[in-house]
Coordinates of C-alpha atoms and ligand atoms in Angstrom, one line a residue:
M1 CA 38.8 74.2 113.8
R2 CA 39.0 77.0 110.9
M3 CA 40.6 80.0 111.0
R4 CA 41.9 82.4 108.5
V5 CA 39.9 82.7 105.4
T6 CA 42.4 83.4 102.7
A7 CA 42.6 82.4 99.0
R8 CA 43.6 79.0 99.5
S9 CA 41.4 78.1 102.4
V10 CA 39.1 79.1 100.3
A11 CA 40.1 77.0 97.3
L12 CA 40.3 74.3 99.4
E13 CA 36.6 74.7 100.6
I14 CA 35.8 75.2 96.7
L15 CA 37.5 71.8 96.3
E16 CA 35.7 69.9 99.2
S17 CA 32.3 71.2 97.9
V18 CA 32.9 70.0 94.5
L19 CA 34.9 66.5 94.7
D20 CA 33.6 65.1 98.4
R21 CA 29.9 66.5 98.0
S22 CA 29.6 66.6 94.2
R23 CA 28.4 70.4 93.7
P24 CA 29.0 71.5 90.4
L25 CA 32.0 74.5 90.6
D26 CA 29.2 77.6 89.7
D27 CA 27.0 76.5 92.5
T28 CA 30.0 76.5 94.9
L29 CA 30.9 79.9 93.9
D30 CA 28.0 81.5 93.7
G31 CA 27.4 83.4 97.0
H32 CA 30.5 81.4 98.5
A33 CA 30.9 83.3 102.0
G34 CA 34.5 83.2 102.4
L35 CA 35.1 84.4 98.5
G36 CA 32.8 87.4 99.5
Q37 CA 35.3 88.2 102.1
L38 CA 38.7 88.0 99.7
E39 CA 40.0 91.5 98.2
D40 CA 39.3 91.0 94.6
R41 CA 43.2 89.7 93.8
D42 CA 42.7 86.8 96.1
R43 CA 39.3 86.1 95.1
A44 CA 40.4 85.9 91.5
F45 CA 43.6 83.9 93.0
A46 CA 41.4 81.3 94.6
R47 CA 39.2 80.6 91.9
V48 CA 41.5 80.3 89.3
L49 CA 43.7 77.7 91.7
A50 CA 40.7 75.6 92.1
A51 CA 40.1 75.6 88.5
T52 CA 43.6 74.6 87.8
T53 CA 43.2 71.8 90.0
L54 CA 39.9 70.7 88.4
R55 CA 41.5 71.2 84.9
R56 CA 45.2 69.2 86.0
L57 CA 43.3 66.9 88.4
G58 CA 44.2 63.3 86.6
Q59 CA 48.0 64.6 86.4
I60 CA 47.9 66.1 89.8
D61 CA 46.7 62.9 91.2
A62 CA 48.8 60.7 88.9
L63 CA 51.8 62.5 90.7
I64 CA 50.6 62.5 94.6
T65 CA 49.8 58.7 93.9
G66 CA 53.9 58.3 92.7
F67 CA 55.2 60.4 95.6
M68 CA 53.1 58.4 98.5
E69 CA 54.4 54.8 99.9
K70 CA 50.6 54.2 100.6
P71 CA 47.4 55.9 100.1
L72 CA 45.8 58.6 102.8
P73 CA 43.3 57.2 105.2
P74 CA 39.8 58.3 104.2
K75 CA 39.3 60.5 107.1
A76 CA 42.5 62.4 105.7
R77 CA 40.8 63.3 102.6
G78 CA 41.3 66.8 103.4
V79 CA 45.1 66.2 103.4
K80 CA 45.1 64.9 99.8
H81 CA 43.3 68.1 98.4
I82 CA 45.9 70.4 100.6
L83 CA 48.5 68.6 97.9
R84 CA 46.1 68.8 95.4
L85 CA 46.2 72.3 95.6
G86 CA 49.7 72.7 96.7
L87 CA 50.9 70.8 93.2
A88 CA 48.7 73.0 90.8
Q89 CA 50.5 76.0 92.5
L90 CA 53.8 74.6 92.0
L91 CA 53.6 72.7 88.8
F92 CA 50.7 74.7 86.7
L93 CA 50.4 78.4 88.3
G94 CA 54.6 79.5 88.7
T95 CA 53.8 80.1 92.4
P96 CA 57.2 80.4 94.4
A97 CA 57.9 77.1 95.9
H98 CA 58.1 78.8 99.5
A99 CA 54.6 80.4 98.9
A100 CA 53.0 77.1 97.7
V101 CA 54.6 74.6 100.5
D102 CA 54.2 77.5 104.0
T103 CA 50.7 77.8 102.8
A104 CA 50.1 74.3 102.5
V105 CA 51.7 73.4 105.5
D106 CA 49.5 76.4 107.1
L107 CA 46.4 74.9 105.9
A108 CA 47.4 71.3 107.6
K109 CA 47.6 73.4 111.1
D110 CA 44.3 75.6 110.5
R111 CA 42.8 72.2 109.4
D112 CA 43.9 70.3 112.7
Y113 CA 45.6 68.1 110.2
T114 CA 48.5 68.4 112.7
A115 CA 50.1 65.0 112.5
H116 CA 50.5 65.3 109.0
K117 CA 52.3 68.5 108.5
K118 CA 56.0 66.8 108.2
F119 CA 54.1 64.7 105.4
V120 CA 52.4 67.7 103.4
N121 CA 55.8 69.7 103.8
A122 CA 57.8 66.3 102.7
V123 CA 56.0 65.7 99.3
L124 CA 55.8 69.1 98.4
R125 CA 59.5 69.6 98.3
R126 CA 59.7 66.7 96.7
A127 CA 57.3 67.7 94.0
D128 CA 59.3 70.9 93.5
R129 CA 62.5 68.9 93.1
E130 CA 61.2 66.2 90.7
G131 CA 57.4 67.2 90.0
P132 CA 58.5 69.9 86.4
A133 CA 60.4 66.8 85.3
L134 CA 57.5 64.3 85.6
A135 CA 54.7 66.5 84.6
A136 CA 56.6 67.4 81.4
A137 CA 56.8 63.5 80.9
Q138 CA 52.9 62.7 81.3
D139 CA 50.5 62.3 79.1
A140 CA 48.6 65.1 80.1
A141 CA 45.6 65.1 77.6
R142 CA 45.0 61.3 78.1
L143 CA 45.2 61.6 82.4
N144 CA 42.9 65.0 82.4
L145 CA 39.7 63.2 80.9
P146 CA 37.9 60.5 82.4
D147 CA 37.4 57.7 80.1
W148 CA 33.8 58.6 80.3
L149 CA 34.6 61.3 77.9
W150 CA 37.9 60.2 76.0
H151 CA 36.5 57.4 74.8
P152 CA 33.6 58.7 72.9
W153 CA 35.1 61.6 72.3
C154 CA 38.0 59.7 70.3
A155 CA 35.1 57.7 68.3
A156 CA 33.5 61.0 67.4
F157 CA 36.6 63.1 66.7
G158 CA 39.7 61.2 66.2
E159 CA 42.5 61.0 68.9
E160 CA 44.6 63.7 67.5
T161 CA 41.7 66.1 67.6
V162 CA 40.9 65.1 71.4
R163 CA 44.7 65.8 72.5
Q164 CA 44.4 69.1 70.8
I165 CA 41.1 69.6 72.8
A166 CA 42.7 68.7 76.0
T167 CA 45.3 70.6 75.5
V168 CA 43.0 74.3 75.0
Q169 CA 41.1 72.7 78.3
A170 CA 43.9 72.7 80.5
F171 CA 44.3 76.5 80.4
E172 CA 42.2 79.7 81.7
P173 CA 39.8 80.6 78.7
P174 CA 39.8 84.0 77.5
L175 CA 37.4 86.7 78.3
D176 CA 34.6 86.5 75.0
I177 CA 31.8 89.7 74.7
S178 CA 29.0 89.9 72.7
V179 CA 28.4 94.3 71.5
A180 CA 25.1 95.1 71.0
G181 CA 26.3 97.5 68.4
D182 CA 29.2 97.4 66.2
P183 CA 31.4 95.2 68.0
A184 CA 34.5 97.1 65.8
A185 CA 33.6 99.8 67.8
W186 CA 34.3 98.3 71.6
A187 CA 37.7 96.6 70.3
E188 CA 39.8 99.2 71.0
P189 CA 38.1 100.5 74.4
L190 CA 37.8 96.6 75.8
E191 CA 41.7 96.0 74.8
A192 CA 39.9 93.4 72.7
E193 CA 40.5 91.1 69.2
L194 CA 37.7 91.2 66.9
L195 CA 37.1 87.1 65.9
P196 CA 36.3 86.3 62.5
T197 CA 32.8 85.3 63.6
G198 CA 32.0 88.8 65.4
S199 CA 32.5 88.2 69.3
L200 CA 35.5 90.6 71.1
R201 CA 37.8 88.9 72.8
R202 CA 40.0 90.0 75.7
P203 CA 42.9 87.3 76.4
G204 CA 43.6 88.6 79.8
G205 CA 40.2 88.6 81.2
G206 CA 39.6 91.2 83.6
A207 CA 37.1 92.2 86.0
V208 CA 33.6 92.4 83.9
R209 CA 31.9 94.9 86.0
S210 CA 35.0 97.4 86.0
L211 CA 35.3 97.4 82.1
P212 CA 33.9 100.4 79.8
G213 CA 30.5 99.6 78.5
F214 CA 29.3 97.6 81.3
D215 CA 26.8 99.7 83.3
E216 CA 25.7 101.5 80.5
G217 CA 24.9 97.7 78.8
A218 CA 27.0 98.3 75.7
W219 CA 27.8 94.5 76.0
W220 CA 27.2 91.1 77.6
V221 CA 29.9 88.2 78.7
Q222 CA 28.9 85.4 75.9
D223 CA 31.6 82.4 74.6
A224 CA 32.3 83.2 71.1
A225 CA 30.4 79.6 70.2
A226 CA 28.1 80.4 72.4
A227 CA 27.4 83.5 70.2
L228 CA 26.8 81.7 66.8
P229 CA 23.3 79.7 67.2
V230 CA 21.4 82.7 67.3
R231 CA 23.2 83.9 64.0
L232 CA 21.7 81.0 62.2
L233 CA 18.5 82.2 62.5
G234 CA 19.4 84.8 59.7
D235 CA 17.5 88.3 59.8
V236 CA 15.1 88.2 62.7
T237 CA 14.4 91.7 62.5
G238 CA 10.4 92.3 63.5
R239 CA 10.3 88.4 63.7
T240 CA 8.1 86.3 66.8
V241 CA 11.1 83.9 68.5
A242 CA 11.0 82.0 71.5
D243 CA 14.1 81.8 73.5
L244 CA 13.6 78.2 74.8
C245 CA 15.6 77.3 78.1
A246 CA 16.8 80.9 78.3
A247 CA 18.2 81.8 81.6
P248 CA 20.9 83.2 82.2
G249 CA 19.6 84.7 78.7
G250 CA 22.7 85.5 76.7
K251 CA 20.7 84.5 73.7
T252 CA 17.7 86.1 74.5
L253 CA 20.2 89.5 74.5
Q254 CA 21.1 89.1 71.2
L255 CA 17.7 88.2 69.9
A256 CA 16.4 91.4 71.3
A257 CA 19.5 93.1 70.2
A258 CA 18.9 91.8 66.5
G259 CA 15.1 93.3 66.7
A260 CA 13.2 90.3 67.2
K261 CA 10.0 90.4 69.4
V262 CA 11.2 87.7 72.2
T263 CA 9.4 85.5 74.6
A264 CA 12.2 83.7 76.7
I265 CA 11.0 80.3 78.6
D266 CA 12.7 79.3 81.3
R267 CA 11.4 76.6 84.1
S268 CA 13.2 78.5 86.6
A269 CA 11.4 81.9 87.7
K270 CA 14.5 82.5 89.8
R271 CA 16.8 82.1 87.0
L272 CA 14.6 84.2 84.8
E273 CA 15.3 87.2 87.2
R274 CA 18.6 87.1 85.8
V275 CA 17.7 87.3 82.4
A276 CA 15.6 90.2 83.6
A277 CA 18.3 91.8 85.3
N278 CA 20.3 91.5 82.0
L279 CA 17.8 92.7 79.8
A280 CA 17.5 95.6 82.2
R281 CA 21.1 96.9 82.2
C282 CA 21.2 96.4 78.4
H283 CA 17.9 98.4 77.4
F284 CA 16.7 95.5 75.7
E285 CA 13.0 94.2 76.1
A286 CA 11.4 90.1 75.7
E287 CA 8.5 89.0 77.5
L288 CA 9.7 86.7 80.0
V289 CA 7.5 83.2 81.0
A290 CA 8.6 80.7 83.4
A291 CA 7.3 77.8 82.4
D292 CA 8.4 74.1 81.2
A293 CA 9.1 74.7 77.9
Q294 CA 8.1 71.0 77.2
A295 CA 4.7 72.1 77.8
W296 CA 4.5 76.0 76.5
R297 CA 2.9 76.6 73.6
P298 CA 2.2 80.2 72.0
E299 CA -0.8 81.5 71.2
T300 CA 0.1 82.1 67.5
P301 CA 2.6 79.9 65.8
L302 CA 5.7 81.5 65.6
D303 CA 8.6 82.6 63.1
A304 CA 11.0 80.8 64.8
V305 CA 12.3 78.9 68.1
L306 CA 15.6 78.9 69.5
L307 CA 16.0 75.5 71.6
D308 CA 19.3 75.8 74.0
A309 CA 19.1 72.6 75.8
P310 CA 19.8 71.8 79.3
C311 CA 22.6 69.3 78.2
S312 CA 25.8 67.6 79.4
A313 CA 27.9 71.1 78.9
T314 CA 30.7 69.0 77.9
G315 CA 31.7 71.1 75.6
T316 CA 32.6 73.8 78.3
L317 CA 35.3 71.9 80.5
R318 CA 37.6 74.9 80.0
R319 CA 35.0 77.2 82.1
H320 CA 33.5 74.4 83.9
P321 CA 36.1 71.6 84.3
D322 CA 34.4 70.1 87.4
I323 CA 31.7 69.0 84.7
A324 CA 34.6 65.8 84.1
W325 CA 34.5 64.5 87.8
L326 CA 31.0 65.0 88.4
K327 CA 29.2 64.1 85.4
H328 CA 28.6 60.4 84.1
P329 CA 27.0 58.7 81.1
G330 CA 23.4 58.0 82.5
D331 CA 23.2 62.0 83.1
V332 CA 23.8 61.8 78.9
A333 CA 21.4 59.5 78.3
K334 CA 18.7 61.1 80.7
L335 CA 19.1 64.4 79.2
A336 CA 19.3 63.2 75.5
D337 CA 15.6 62.1 76.6
L338 CA 14.3 65.5 77.8
Q339 CA 16.1 67.2 74.2
R340 CA 14.2 64.8 72.1
R341 CA 11.1 66.2 74.1
L342 CA 12.2 69.7 73.8
L343 CA 12.7 69.4 70.0
A344 CA 9.2 67.8 69.7
A345 CA 7.9 70.6 71.4
A346 CA 9.5 73.1 69.6
T347 CA 8.4 71.7 66.5
E348 CA 4.8 72.7 67.2
M349 CA 5.3 76.1 68.5
V350 CA 6.6 77.1 64.6
R351 CA 4.3 77.8 61.7
P352 CA 5.0 75.7 58.6
G353 CA 8.0 77.2 56.9
G354 CA 9.4 78.8 60.2
M355 CA 12.5 78.0 61.8
I356 CA 14.3 76.0 64.6
V357 CA 17.7 76.7 66.1
Y358 CA 18.6 73.3 68.1
C359 CA 21.7 73.8 70.2
V360 CA 23.7 72.3 73.2
C361 CA 27.0 72.7 74.5
S362 CA 28.1 69.4 74.7
L363 CA 30.2 67.3 72.7
Q364 CA 28.7 64.0 73.1
P365 CA 26.7 63.2 69.7
E366 CA 23.9 61.4 71.3
E367 CA 23.0 65.0 72.4
G368 CA 23.7 66.4 68.9
A369 CA 24.1 65.3 65.6
A370 CA 22.9 61.6 66.2
L371 CA 19.5 62.8 68.3
V372 CA 18.6 65.4 65.6
D373 CA 18.9 62.5 62.6
Q374 CA 16.9 60.5 64.8
A375 CA 14.3 63.1 65.5
L376 CA 14.1 63.4 61.3
A377 CA 14.0 59.8 61.4
D378 CA 11.3 59.1 63.4
G379 CA 9.0 61.5 61.3
L380 CA 9.2 65.0 63.1
P381 CA 8.0 67.3 60.5
L382 CA 11.3 69.3 60.1
Q383 CA 14.2 69.5 57.3
R384 CA 17.7 70.6 58.1
R385 CA 18.7 74.0 56.2
P386 CA 22.3 73.3 56.2
I387 CA 24.7 76.0 57.7
A388 CA 27.2 77.7 55.3
A389 CA 30.8 78.7 56.7
E390 CA 30.3 82.4 55.6
E391 CA 27.7 82.7 58.4
V392 CA 30.0 81.8 61.1
G393 CA 32.7 83.9 59.8
G394 CA 34.3 82.0 57.0
L395 CA 35.6 79.2 59.3
A396 CA 34.7 75.8 57.3
E397 CA 36.1 73.3 60.1
L398 CA 33.0 74.6 62.1
I399 CA 30.7 73.2 59.7
S400 CA 30.0 69.4 59.6
E401 CA 29.3 67.7 56.6
A402 CA 25.7 67.4 56.8
G403 CA 25.9 71.5 57.7
D404 CA 25.3 71.7 61.2
L405 CA 27.8 73.7 63.5
R406 CA 30.1 71.7 65.4
T407 CA 32.5 74.0 67.3
L408 CA 35.0 72.6 69.1
P409 CA 37.3 73.9 72.3
C410 CA 40.7 73.3 70.0
H411 CA 38.9 75.6 67.1
L412 CA 40.7 79.1 67.0
A413 CA 43.2 77.2 69.6
D414 CA 45.9 79.7 68.9
K415 CA 43.9 82.5 70.4
G416 CA 42.3 80.3 73.3
G417 CA 39.9 78.0 71.6
M418 CA 35.6 78.6 72.0
D419 CA 33.4 76.3 73.6
G420 CA 32.5 73.1 72.3
F421 CA 28.8 74.1 70.6
Y422 CA 26.6 71.7 68.0
A423 CA 23.4 73.5 66.4
A424 CA 21.3 72.1 63.7
R425 CA 19.2 74.1 61.4
L426 CA 15.8 72.8 60.6
V427 CA 12.8 74.3 59.1
R428 CA 9.3 73.0 59.6
R429 CA 7.8 71.4 56.6
Ligands
SAM1 C1 21.4 75.3 78.4 S1 21.0 76.5 79.8 C2 20.5 78.1 78.7 C3 21.7 79.1 78.6 C4 20.8 80.2 77.9 N1 20.3 79.9 76.6 C5 21.7 81.3 77.6 O1 22.6 81.3 76.3 O2 22.1 82.0 78.4 C6 19.9 75.9 80.7 C7 19.1 76.2 81.3 O3 17.7 75.8 81.1 C8 16.4 75.7 81.3 N2 15.7 74.4 81.5 C9 16.0 73.3 82.0 N3 15.0 72.3 81.6 C10 13.8 73.3 81.1 C11 12.8 73.1 80.7 N4 11.9 71.9 80.5 N5 11.7 74.1 80.7 C12 12.5 75.5 80.3 N6 13.9 75.5 80.6 C13 14.4 75.0 81.2 C14 17.4 75.9 83.0 O4 16.6 76.3 84.1 C15 18.5 76.4 82.6 O5 18.5 78.0 83.1

């Protein structure tokens, strides 16, 4: 029996969709009926509550296990989700105890878990008393990262850095903005800080559509790290550039704003509609092609290709905390195969001397530096053109020894971090 639609009932449905039905968080949120019925404030709270629960899931579940004498039966799985939401509010969102506990008991009642009402009340009362001290003593970084991420990340970046990454990922990320013209001119109206890389950052986020300049298309939302790969192509004025795997089009907008003749390719015609809408709002033009980038070829070889390859997206856990719990190493291997084929296809699209920027929002080396190293060793007619710190706002820590871009979520940590992006700049021999 489902009765009231509240921020917490919607957050519960989101958790069920992600954790019980393995549906990605973004897909779950897109067009969620209950979310649409909530007032703005409640809608924002439902999102933050679901995302916080997923970000802190390892910590929350360890606490719940400690509070229970025996595990809940499988048919009471919903009760565990209700407890998870309760703990997220009590320990990580600063919700007053009476509100977190009473609404959890109401949820149990509404969901026909009447037999568990007292249990929910007792566990959450205990969590309120003992939880803060227990949570403070937890190894949060280790608990919130599943093994399939913890081990390869430690091998690639060292445990200390992984702990810094996990710390940043535990919090809501800020809102980053790319501006079509001069970003400095929009810092004040948007109450944002100009980052060294040229993006604007609003620490408190905010309702994007009601911010100044949105309606006239002066800017678009784009993580500071996601804005870097296009810059690596240098001056693209008048150049022919293909943006492969383009939707929803953040990089297409950047390329068009920089004066390139852009062809944006995505295999999803539906997702290309979002590119078209974004271009129209910002008054830019690009040719849109619905095609598989493995098969598509231009009529004449291009000056440059930006390949933002589909990837495990493990660099975006701040915004997509579901990825930690839904994906696994098998996904990474499959994606690396596709990435290899896409890089080979991109190589056939550019003229000799033309440039390719290959990028992924992944922290897995198999999708990044290892893949590019292997492609070069296998004889793809490409050569690395190393990236200099000056090209990314002077932030030398973003550049690897080989001269690739390797941003980590803990870079600019004091300002809220950035997505983990890898990019290599390659020139066709
Ligand atoms: C990594 S995102 C791209 C983000 C985008 N470049 C941006 O900056 O907004 C993934 C996109 O790749 C597209 N895609 C996946 N495989 C593809 C393929 N073989 N050919 C073309 N597009 C593909 C998906 O449809 C999806 O829209």
